[in-house]
CSV table of C-alpha atoms in Angstrom, one decimal:
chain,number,residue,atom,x,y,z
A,1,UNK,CA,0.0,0.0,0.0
A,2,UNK,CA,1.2,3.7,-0.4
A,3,UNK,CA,0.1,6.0,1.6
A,4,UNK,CA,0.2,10.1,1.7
A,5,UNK,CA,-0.9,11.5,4.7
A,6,UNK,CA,-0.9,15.5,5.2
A,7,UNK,CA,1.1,16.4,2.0
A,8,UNK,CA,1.5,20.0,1.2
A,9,UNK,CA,4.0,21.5,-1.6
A,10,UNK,CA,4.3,25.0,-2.8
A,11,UNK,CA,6.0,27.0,-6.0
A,12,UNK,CA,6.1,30.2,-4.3
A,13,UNK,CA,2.7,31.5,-3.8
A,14,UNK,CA,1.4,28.2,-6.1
A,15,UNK,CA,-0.3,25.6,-3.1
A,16,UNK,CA,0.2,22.6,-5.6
A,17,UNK,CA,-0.6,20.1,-2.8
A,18,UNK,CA,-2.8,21.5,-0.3
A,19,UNK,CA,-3.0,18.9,3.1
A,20,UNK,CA,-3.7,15.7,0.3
A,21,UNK,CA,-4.0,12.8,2.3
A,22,UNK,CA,-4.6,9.5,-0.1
A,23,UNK,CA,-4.5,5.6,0.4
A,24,UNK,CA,-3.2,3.7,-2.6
A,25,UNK,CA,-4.0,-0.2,-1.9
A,26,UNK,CA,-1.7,-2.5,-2.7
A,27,UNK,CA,-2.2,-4.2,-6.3
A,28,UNK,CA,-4.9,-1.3,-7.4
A,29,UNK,CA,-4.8,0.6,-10.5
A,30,UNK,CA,-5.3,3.9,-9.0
A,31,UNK,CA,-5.4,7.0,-11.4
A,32,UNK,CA,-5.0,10.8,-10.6
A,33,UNK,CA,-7.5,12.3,-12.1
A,34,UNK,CA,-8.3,16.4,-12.4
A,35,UNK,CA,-7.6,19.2,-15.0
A,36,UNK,CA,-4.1,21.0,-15.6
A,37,UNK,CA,-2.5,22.6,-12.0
A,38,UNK,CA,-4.8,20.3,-9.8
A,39,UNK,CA,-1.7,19.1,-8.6
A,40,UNK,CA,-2.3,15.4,-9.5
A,41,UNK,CA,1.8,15.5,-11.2
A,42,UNK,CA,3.1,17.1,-8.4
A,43,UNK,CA,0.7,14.3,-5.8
A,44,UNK,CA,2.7,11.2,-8.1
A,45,UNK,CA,6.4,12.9,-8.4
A,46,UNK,CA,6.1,13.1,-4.5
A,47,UNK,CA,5.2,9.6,-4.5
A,48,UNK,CA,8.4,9.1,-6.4
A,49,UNK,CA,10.8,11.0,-5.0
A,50,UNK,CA,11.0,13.1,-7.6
A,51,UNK,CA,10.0,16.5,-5.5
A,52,UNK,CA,10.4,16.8,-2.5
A,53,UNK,CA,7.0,17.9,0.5
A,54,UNK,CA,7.2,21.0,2.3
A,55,UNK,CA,5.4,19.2,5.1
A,56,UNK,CA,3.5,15.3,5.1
A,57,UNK,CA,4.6,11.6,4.8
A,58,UNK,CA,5.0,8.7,1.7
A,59,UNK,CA,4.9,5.4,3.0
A,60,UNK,CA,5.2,2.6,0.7
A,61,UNK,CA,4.4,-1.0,1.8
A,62,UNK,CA,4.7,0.6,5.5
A,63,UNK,CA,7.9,2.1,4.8
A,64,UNK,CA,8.7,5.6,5.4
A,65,UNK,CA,10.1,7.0,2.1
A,66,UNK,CA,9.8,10.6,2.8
A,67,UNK,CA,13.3,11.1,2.5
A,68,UNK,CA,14.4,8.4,0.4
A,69,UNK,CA,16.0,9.4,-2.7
A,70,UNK,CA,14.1,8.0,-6.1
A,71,UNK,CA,16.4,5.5,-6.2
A,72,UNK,CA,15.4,3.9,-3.3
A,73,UNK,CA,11.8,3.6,-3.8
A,74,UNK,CA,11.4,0.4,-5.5
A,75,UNK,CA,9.5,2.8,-8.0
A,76,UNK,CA,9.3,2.2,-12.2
A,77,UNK,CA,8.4,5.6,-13.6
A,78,UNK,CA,6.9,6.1,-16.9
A,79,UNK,CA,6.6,9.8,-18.6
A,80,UNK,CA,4.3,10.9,-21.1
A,81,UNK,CA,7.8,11.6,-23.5
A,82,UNK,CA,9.6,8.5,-22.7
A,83,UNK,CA,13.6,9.5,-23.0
A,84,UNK,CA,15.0,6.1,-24.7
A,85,UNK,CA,18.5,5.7,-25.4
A,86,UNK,CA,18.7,6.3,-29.1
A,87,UNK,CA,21.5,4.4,-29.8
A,88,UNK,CA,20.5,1.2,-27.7
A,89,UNK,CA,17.9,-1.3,-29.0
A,90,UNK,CA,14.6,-1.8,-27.4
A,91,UNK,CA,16.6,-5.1,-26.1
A,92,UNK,CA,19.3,-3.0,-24.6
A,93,UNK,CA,16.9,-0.4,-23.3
A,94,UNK,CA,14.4,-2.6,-21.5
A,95,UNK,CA,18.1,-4.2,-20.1
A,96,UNK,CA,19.4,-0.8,-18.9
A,97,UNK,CA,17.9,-1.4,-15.2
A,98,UNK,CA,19.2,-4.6,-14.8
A,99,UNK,CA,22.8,-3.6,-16.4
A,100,UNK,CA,23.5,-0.8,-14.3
A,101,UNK,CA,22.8,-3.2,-11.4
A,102,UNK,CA,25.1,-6.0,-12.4
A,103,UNK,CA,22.3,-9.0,-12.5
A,104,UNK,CA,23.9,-12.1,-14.2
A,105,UNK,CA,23.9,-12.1,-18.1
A,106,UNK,CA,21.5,-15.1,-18.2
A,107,UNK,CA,19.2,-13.3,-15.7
A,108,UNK,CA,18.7,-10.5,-18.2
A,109,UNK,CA,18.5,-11.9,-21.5
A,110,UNK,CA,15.7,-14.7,-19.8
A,111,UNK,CA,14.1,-11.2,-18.3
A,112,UNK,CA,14.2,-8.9,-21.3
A,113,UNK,CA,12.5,-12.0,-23.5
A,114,UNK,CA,9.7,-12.7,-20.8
A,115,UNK,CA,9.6,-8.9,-20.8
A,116,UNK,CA,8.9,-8.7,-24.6
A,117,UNK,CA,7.0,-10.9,-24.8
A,118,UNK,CA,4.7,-9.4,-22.3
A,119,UNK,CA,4.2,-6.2,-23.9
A,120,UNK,CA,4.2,-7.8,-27.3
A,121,UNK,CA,7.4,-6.4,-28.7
A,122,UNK,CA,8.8,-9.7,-29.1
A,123,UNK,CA,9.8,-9.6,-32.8
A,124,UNK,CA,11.2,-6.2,-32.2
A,125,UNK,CA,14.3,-6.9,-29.7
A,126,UNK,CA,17.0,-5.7,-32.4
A,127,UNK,CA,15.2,-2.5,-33.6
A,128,UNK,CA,16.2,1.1,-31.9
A,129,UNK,CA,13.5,3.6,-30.8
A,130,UNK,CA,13.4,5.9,-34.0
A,131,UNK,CA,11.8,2.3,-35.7
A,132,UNK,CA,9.3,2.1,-33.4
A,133,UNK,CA,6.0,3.7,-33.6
A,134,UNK,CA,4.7,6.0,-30.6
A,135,UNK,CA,2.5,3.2,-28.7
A,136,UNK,CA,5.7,0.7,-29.5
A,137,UNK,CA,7.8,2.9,-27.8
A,138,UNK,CA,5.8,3.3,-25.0
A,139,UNK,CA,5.5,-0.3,-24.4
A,140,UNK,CA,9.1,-0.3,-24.2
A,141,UNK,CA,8.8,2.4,-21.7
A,142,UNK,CA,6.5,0.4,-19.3
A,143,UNK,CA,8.8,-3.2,-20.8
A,144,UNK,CA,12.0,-1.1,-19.3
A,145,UNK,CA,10.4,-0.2,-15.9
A,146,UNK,CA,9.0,-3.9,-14.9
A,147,UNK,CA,12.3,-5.0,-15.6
A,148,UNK,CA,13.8,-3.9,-12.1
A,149,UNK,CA,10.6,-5.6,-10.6
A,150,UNK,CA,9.3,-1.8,-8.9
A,151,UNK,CA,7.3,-1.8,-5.9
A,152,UNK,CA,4.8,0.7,-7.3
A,153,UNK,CA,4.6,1.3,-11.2
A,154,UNK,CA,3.7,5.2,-11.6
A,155,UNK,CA,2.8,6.4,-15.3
A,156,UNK,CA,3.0,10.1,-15.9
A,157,UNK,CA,0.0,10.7,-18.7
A,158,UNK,CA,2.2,7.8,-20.7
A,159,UNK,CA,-0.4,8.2,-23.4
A,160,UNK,CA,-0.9,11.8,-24.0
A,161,UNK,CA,0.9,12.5,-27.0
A,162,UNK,CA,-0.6,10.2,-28.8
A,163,UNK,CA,-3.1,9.4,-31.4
A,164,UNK,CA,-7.2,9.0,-30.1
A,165,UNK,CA,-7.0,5.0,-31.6
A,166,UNK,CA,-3.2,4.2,-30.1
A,167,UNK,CA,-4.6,5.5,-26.7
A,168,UNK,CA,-7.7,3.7,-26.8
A,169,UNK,CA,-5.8,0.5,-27.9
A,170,UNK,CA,-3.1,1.2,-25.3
A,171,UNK,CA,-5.9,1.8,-22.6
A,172,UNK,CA,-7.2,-1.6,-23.2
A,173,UNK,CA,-3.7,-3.4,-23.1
A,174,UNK,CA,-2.5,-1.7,-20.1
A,175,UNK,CA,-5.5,-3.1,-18.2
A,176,UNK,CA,-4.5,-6.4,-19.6
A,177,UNK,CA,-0.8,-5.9,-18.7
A,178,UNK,CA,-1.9,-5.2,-15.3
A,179,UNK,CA,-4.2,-8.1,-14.4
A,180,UNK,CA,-1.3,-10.1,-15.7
A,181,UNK,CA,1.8,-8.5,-13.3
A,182,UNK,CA,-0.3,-7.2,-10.5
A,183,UNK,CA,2.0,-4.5,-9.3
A,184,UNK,CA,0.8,-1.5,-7.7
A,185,UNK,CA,0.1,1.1,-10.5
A,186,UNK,CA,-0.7,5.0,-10.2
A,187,UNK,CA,-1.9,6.9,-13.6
A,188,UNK,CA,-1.8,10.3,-14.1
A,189,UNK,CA,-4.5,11.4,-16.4
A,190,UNK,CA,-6.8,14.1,-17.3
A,191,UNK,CA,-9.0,12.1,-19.7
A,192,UNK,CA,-11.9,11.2,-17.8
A,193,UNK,CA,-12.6,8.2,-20.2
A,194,UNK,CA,-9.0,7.0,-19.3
A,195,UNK,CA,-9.7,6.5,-16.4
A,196,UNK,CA,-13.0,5.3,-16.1
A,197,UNK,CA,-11.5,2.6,-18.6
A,198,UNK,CA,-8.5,1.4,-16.9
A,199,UNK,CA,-8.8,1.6,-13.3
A,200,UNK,CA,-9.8,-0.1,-9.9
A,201,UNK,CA,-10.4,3.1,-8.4
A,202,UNK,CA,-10.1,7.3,-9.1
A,203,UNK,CA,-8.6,10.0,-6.7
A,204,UNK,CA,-10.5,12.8,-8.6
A,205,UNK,CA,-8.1,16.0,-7.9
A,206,UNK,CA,-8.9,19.9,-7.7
A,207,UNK,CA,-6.9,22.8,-6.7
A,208,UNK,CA,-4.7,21.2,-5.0
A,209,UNK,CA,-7.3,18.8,-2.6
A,210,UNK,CA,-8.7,15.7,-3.6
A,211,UNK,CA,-12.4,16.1,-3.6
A,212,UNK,CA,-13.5,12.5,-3.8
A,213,UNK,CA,-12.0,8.7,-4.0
A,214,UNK,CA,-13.6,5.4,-4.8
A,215,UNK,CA,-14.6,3.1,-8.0
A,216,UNK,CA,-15.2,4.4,-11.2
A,217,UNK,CA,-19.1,3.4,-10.7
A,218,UNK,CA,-19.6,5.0,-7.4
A,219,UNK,CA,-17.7,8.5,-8.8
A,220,UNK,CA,-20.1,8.6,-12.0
A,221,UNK,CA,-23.4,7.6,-10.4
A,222,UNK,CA,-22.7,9.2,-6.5
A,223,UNK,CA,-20.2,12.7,-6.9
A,224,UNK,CA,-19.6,14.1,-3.6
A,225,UNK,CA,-20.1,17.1,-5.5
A,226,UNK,CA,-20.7,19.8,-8.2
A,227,UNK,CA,-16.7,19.6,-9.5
A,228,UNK,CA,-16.6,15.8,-9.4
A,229,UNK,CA,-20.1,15.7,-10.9
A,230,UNK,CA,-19.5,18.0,-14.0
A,231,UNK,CA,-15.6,17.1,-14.1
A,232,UNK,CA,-16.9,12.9,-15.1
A,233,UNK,CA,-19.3,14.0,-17.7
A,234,UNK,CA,-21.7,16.1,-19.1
A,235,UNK,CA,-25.0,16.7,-17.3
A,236,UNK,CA,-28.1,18.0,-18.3
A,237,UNK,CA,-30.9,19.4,-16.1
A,238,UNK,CA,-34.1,17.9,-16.4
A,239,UNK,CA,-36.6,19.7,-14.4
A,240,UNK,CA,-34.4,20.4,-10.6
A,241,UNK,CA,-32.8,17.1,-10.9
A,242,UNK,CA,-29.4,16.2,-12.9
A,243,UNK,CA,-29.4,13.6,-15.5
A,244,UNK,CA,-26.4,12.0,-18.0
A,245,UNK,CA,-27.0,13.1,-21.6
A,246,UNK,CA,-27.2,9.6,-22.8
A,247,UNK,CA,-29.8,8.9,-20.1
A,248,UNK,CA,-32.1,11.2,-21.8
A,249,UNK,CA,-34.8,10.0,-24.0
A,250,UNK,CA,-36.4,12.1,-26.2
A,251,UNK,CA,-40.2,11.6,-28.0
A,252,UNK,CA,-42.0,13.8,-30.1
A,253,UNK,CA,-45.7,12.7,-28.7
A,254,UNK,CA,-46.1,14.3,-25.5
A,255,UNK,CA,-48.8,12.4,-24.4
A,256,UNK,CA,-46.5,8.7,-25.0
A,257,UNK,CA,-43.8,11.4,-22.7
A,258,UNK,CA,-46.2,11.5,-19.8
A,259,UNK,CA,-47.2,8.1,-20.2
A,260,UNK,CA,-43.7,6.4,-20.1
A,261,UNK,CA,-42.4,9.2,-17.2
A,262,UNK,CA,-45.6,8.2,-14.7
A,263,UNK,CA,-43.4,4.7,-14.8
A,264,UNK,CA,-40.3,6.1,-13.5
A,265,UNK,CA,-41.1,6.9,-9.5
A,266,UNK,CA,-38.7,10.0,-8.2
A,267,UNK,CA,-38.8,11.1,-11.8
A,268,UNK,CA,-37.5,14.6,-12.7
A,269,UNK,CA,-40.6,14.7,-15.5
A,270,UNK,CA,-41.4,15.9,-19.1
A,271,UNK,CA,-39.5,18.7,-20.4
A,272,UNK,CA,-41.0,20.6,-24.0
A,273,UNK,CA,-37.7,21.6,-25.6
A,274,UNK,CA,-36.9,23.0,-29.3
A,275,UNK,CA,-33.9,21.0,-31.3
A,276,UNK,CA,-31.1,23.8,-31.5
A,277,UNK,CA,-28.8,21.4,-33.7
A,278,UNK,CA,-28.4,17.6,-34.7
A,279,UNK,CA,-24.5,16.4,-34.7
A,280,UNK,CA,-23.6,12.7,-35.6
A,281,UNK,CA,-20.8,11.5,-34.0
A,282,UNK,CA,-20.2,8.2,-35.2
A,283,UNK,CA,-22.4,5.8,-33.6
A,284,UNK,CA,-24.0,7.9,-31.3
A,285,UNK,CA,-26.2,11.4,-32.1
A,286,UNK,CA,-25.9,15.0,-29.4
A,287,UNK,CA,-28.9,16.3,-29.9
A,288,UNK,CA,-28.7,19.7,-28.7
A,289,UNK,CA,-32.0,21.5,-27.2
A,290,UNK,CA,-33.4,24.3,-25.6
A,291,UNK,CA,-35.9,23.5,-22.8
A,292,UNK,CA,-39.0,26.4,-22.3
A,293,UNK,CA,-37.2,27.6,-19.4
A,294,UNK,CA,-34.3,29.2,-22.1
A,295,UNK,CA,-32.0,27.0,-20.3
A,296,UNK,CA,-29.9,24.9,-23.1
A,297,UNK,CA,-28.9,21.1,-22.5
A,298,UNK,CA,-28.0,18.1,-24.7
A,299,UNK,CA,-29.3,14.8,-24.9
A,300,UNK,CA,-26.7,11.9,-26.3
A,301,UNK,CA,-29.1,9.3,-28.4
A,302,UNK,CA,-28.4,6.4,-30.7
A,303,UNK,CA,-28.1,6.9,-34.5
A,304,UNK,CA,-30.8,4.2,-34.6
A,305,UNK,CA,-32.8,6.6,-32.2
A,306,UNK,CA,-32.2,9.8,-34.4
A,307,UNK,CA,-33.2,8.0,-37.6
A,308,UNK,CA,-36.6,6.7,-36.4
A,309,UNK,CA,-37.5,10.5,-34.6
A,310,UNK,CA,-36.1,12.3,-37.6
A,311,UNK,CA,-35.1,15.2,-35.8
A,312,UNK,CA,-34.6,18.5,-37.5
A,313,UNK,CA,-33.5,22.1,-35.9
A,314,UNK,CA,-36.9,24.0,-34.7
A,315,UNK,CA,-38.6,21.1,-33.9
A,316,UNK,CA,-40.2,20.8,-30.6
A,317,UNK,CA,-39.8,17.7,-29.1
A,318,UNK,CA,-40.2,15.8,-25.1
A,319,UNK,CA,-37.5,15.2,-23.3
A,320,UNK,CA,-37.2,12.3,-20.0
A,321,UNK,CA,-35.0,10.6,-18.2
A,322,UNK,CA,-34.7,6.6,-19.1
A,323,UNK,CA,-35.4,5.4,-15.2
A,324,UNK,CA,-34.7,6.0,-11.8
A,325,UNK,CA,-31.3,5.1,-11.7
A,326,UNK,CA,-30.4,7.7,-14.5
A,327,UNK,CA,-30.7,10.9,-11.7
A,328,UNK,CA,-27.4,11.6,-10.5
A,329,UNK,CA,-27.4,12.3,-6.7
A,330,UNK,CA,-24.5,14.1,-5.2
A,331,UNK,CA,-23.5,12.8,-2.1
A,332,UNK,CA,-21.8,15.2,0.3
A,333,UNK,CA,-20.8,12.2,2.7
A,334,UNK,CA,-18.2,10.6,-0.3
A,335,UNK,CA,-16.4,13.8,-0.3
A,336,UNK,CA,-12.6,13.8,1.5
């Protein structure tokens, strides 16, 4: 387990870390999650050794590492621009760890292969890093850091610079990767479908605090509040109640509207709203309205959906949520 307790780190008048206390269990894929200057880099280079607190404790597996160097962390570190050694090949450069601390030469190579063929680079040992696309070299990256068998594996946004379809396929093989090493892992991220993907649980960061922890289920269905709430998704406001765009469903009868919403008990009810625009995006449809009120939401619909209402901008149309379970209810008591 890690464990933060009290940090606090400031850049002059900049609070980066403002009293963040956090429990990472041991084995979890935990990410950091919050928008630029929350202080969720600042919250993982602590972890690793890599800045120093003005005041708090690290722990890691019951050890206090406050002021242990990087070095002696047990820590594999991964940055969004992974620095490879150009003139190495990926064999030599997942090796470099081991190398510098003088394992036996049968060790290694019987490492480095098991290592490869792990993160699927196993037809790739003699290439350097210039012949290797972005994701490839990033699996080196996270290849290289197992190979000293780290404690705690923390991942600086390690997908960030690249492409929407390498991240997404990335996403999915991380989350593979770890069910298959089980090593304590901490991901840095600010792409909320990141880490609603990959991990066990979130540490949603703000300003410097954490404003909520748990699974990705109980952050998107309970925030603790309004930042956590609007930070995990877009929300629309149906009547005084919140409700997830894609929990919306729109008819253009109003009486089948008020038929189908007496089913849903706590329900927000029927809103009359005009269709401001129509954008397909792919397989799904934002329909983008304006309720009676002048207040301006969006509901997220299937193209299947769309086709069969035939939506058009001016129309008026009746807007519900699905069911019960669609109203998000913000839960004070969740929040740190």
């Amino acid at each position: 387990m890690i464990t933060v307790s009290n940090a606090r780190k400031q850049y002059g008048t900049f609070t980066a870390l403002d009293d963040v206390s956090v429990e990472i269990p041991r084995g979890s894929l935990t990410a950091l999650l919050g928008p630029s200057g929350s202080g969720k880099s600042t919250l993982l280079r602590s972890i690793a050794g890599l800045e120093g607190l003005d005041s708090g404790v690290v722990t890691i597996a019951g050890r206090d590492v406050t002021k242990e160097p990087p070095q002696r962390r047990g820590i594999g570190f991964v940055f969004q621009h992974y620095a490879a050694f150009k003139h190495m090949t990926v064999r030599d450069n997942v090796a470099f760890g081991l190398s510098i601390r003088k394992r036996p030469k049968a060790e290694i190579a019987r490492k480095v292969d098991d290592l490869l063929e792990i993160v699927g680079l196993e037809g790739f040992q003699h290439r350097y890093p210039a012949q290797l696309s972005g994701g490839q070299r990033q699996r080196m990256a996270l290849a290289r850091a197992l190979a000293v068998d780290p404690e705690v594996l923390l991942l600086d946004e390690p997908f960030g610079a690249l492409d929407a379809k390498v991240r997404a396929d990335l996403r999915t093989w991380l989350r593979r990767l770890h069910d298959e090493v089980h090593v304590t892992t901490v991901l840095v991220t600010h792409d909320q479908e990141e880490a609603l993907d990959v991990s066990d649980r979130i540490a949603v960061l703000n300003r410097g605090r954490i404003e909520q922890v748990g699974d990705p289920v109980t952050l998107y269905d309970r925030p603790a509040n309004d930042f956590v709430m609007g930070f995990l998704g877009s929300v629309a406001t149906l009547g005084d109640q919140l409700v997830r765009p894609h929990d919306i469903v729109l008819t253009r009868d109003r009486a089948v509207a008020l038929a189908e919403d007496a089913k849903v008990p706590g329900s927000p009810g029927v809103i009359e709203a005009v269709v401001e625009r129509v954008v397909r995006l792919g397989f799904e449809v934002r329909v983008e309205l304006r309720a009676d009120s002048g207040e301006r939401f969006a509901a997220q619909i299937t193209r299947r959906d769309a086709f069969d209402l035939e939506l058009h901008t001016g129309e008026t149309v009746f807007a519900r949520a699905a069911h019960r379970s669609s109203v998000i209810e913000i839960d004070p008591a969740l929040a740190i």
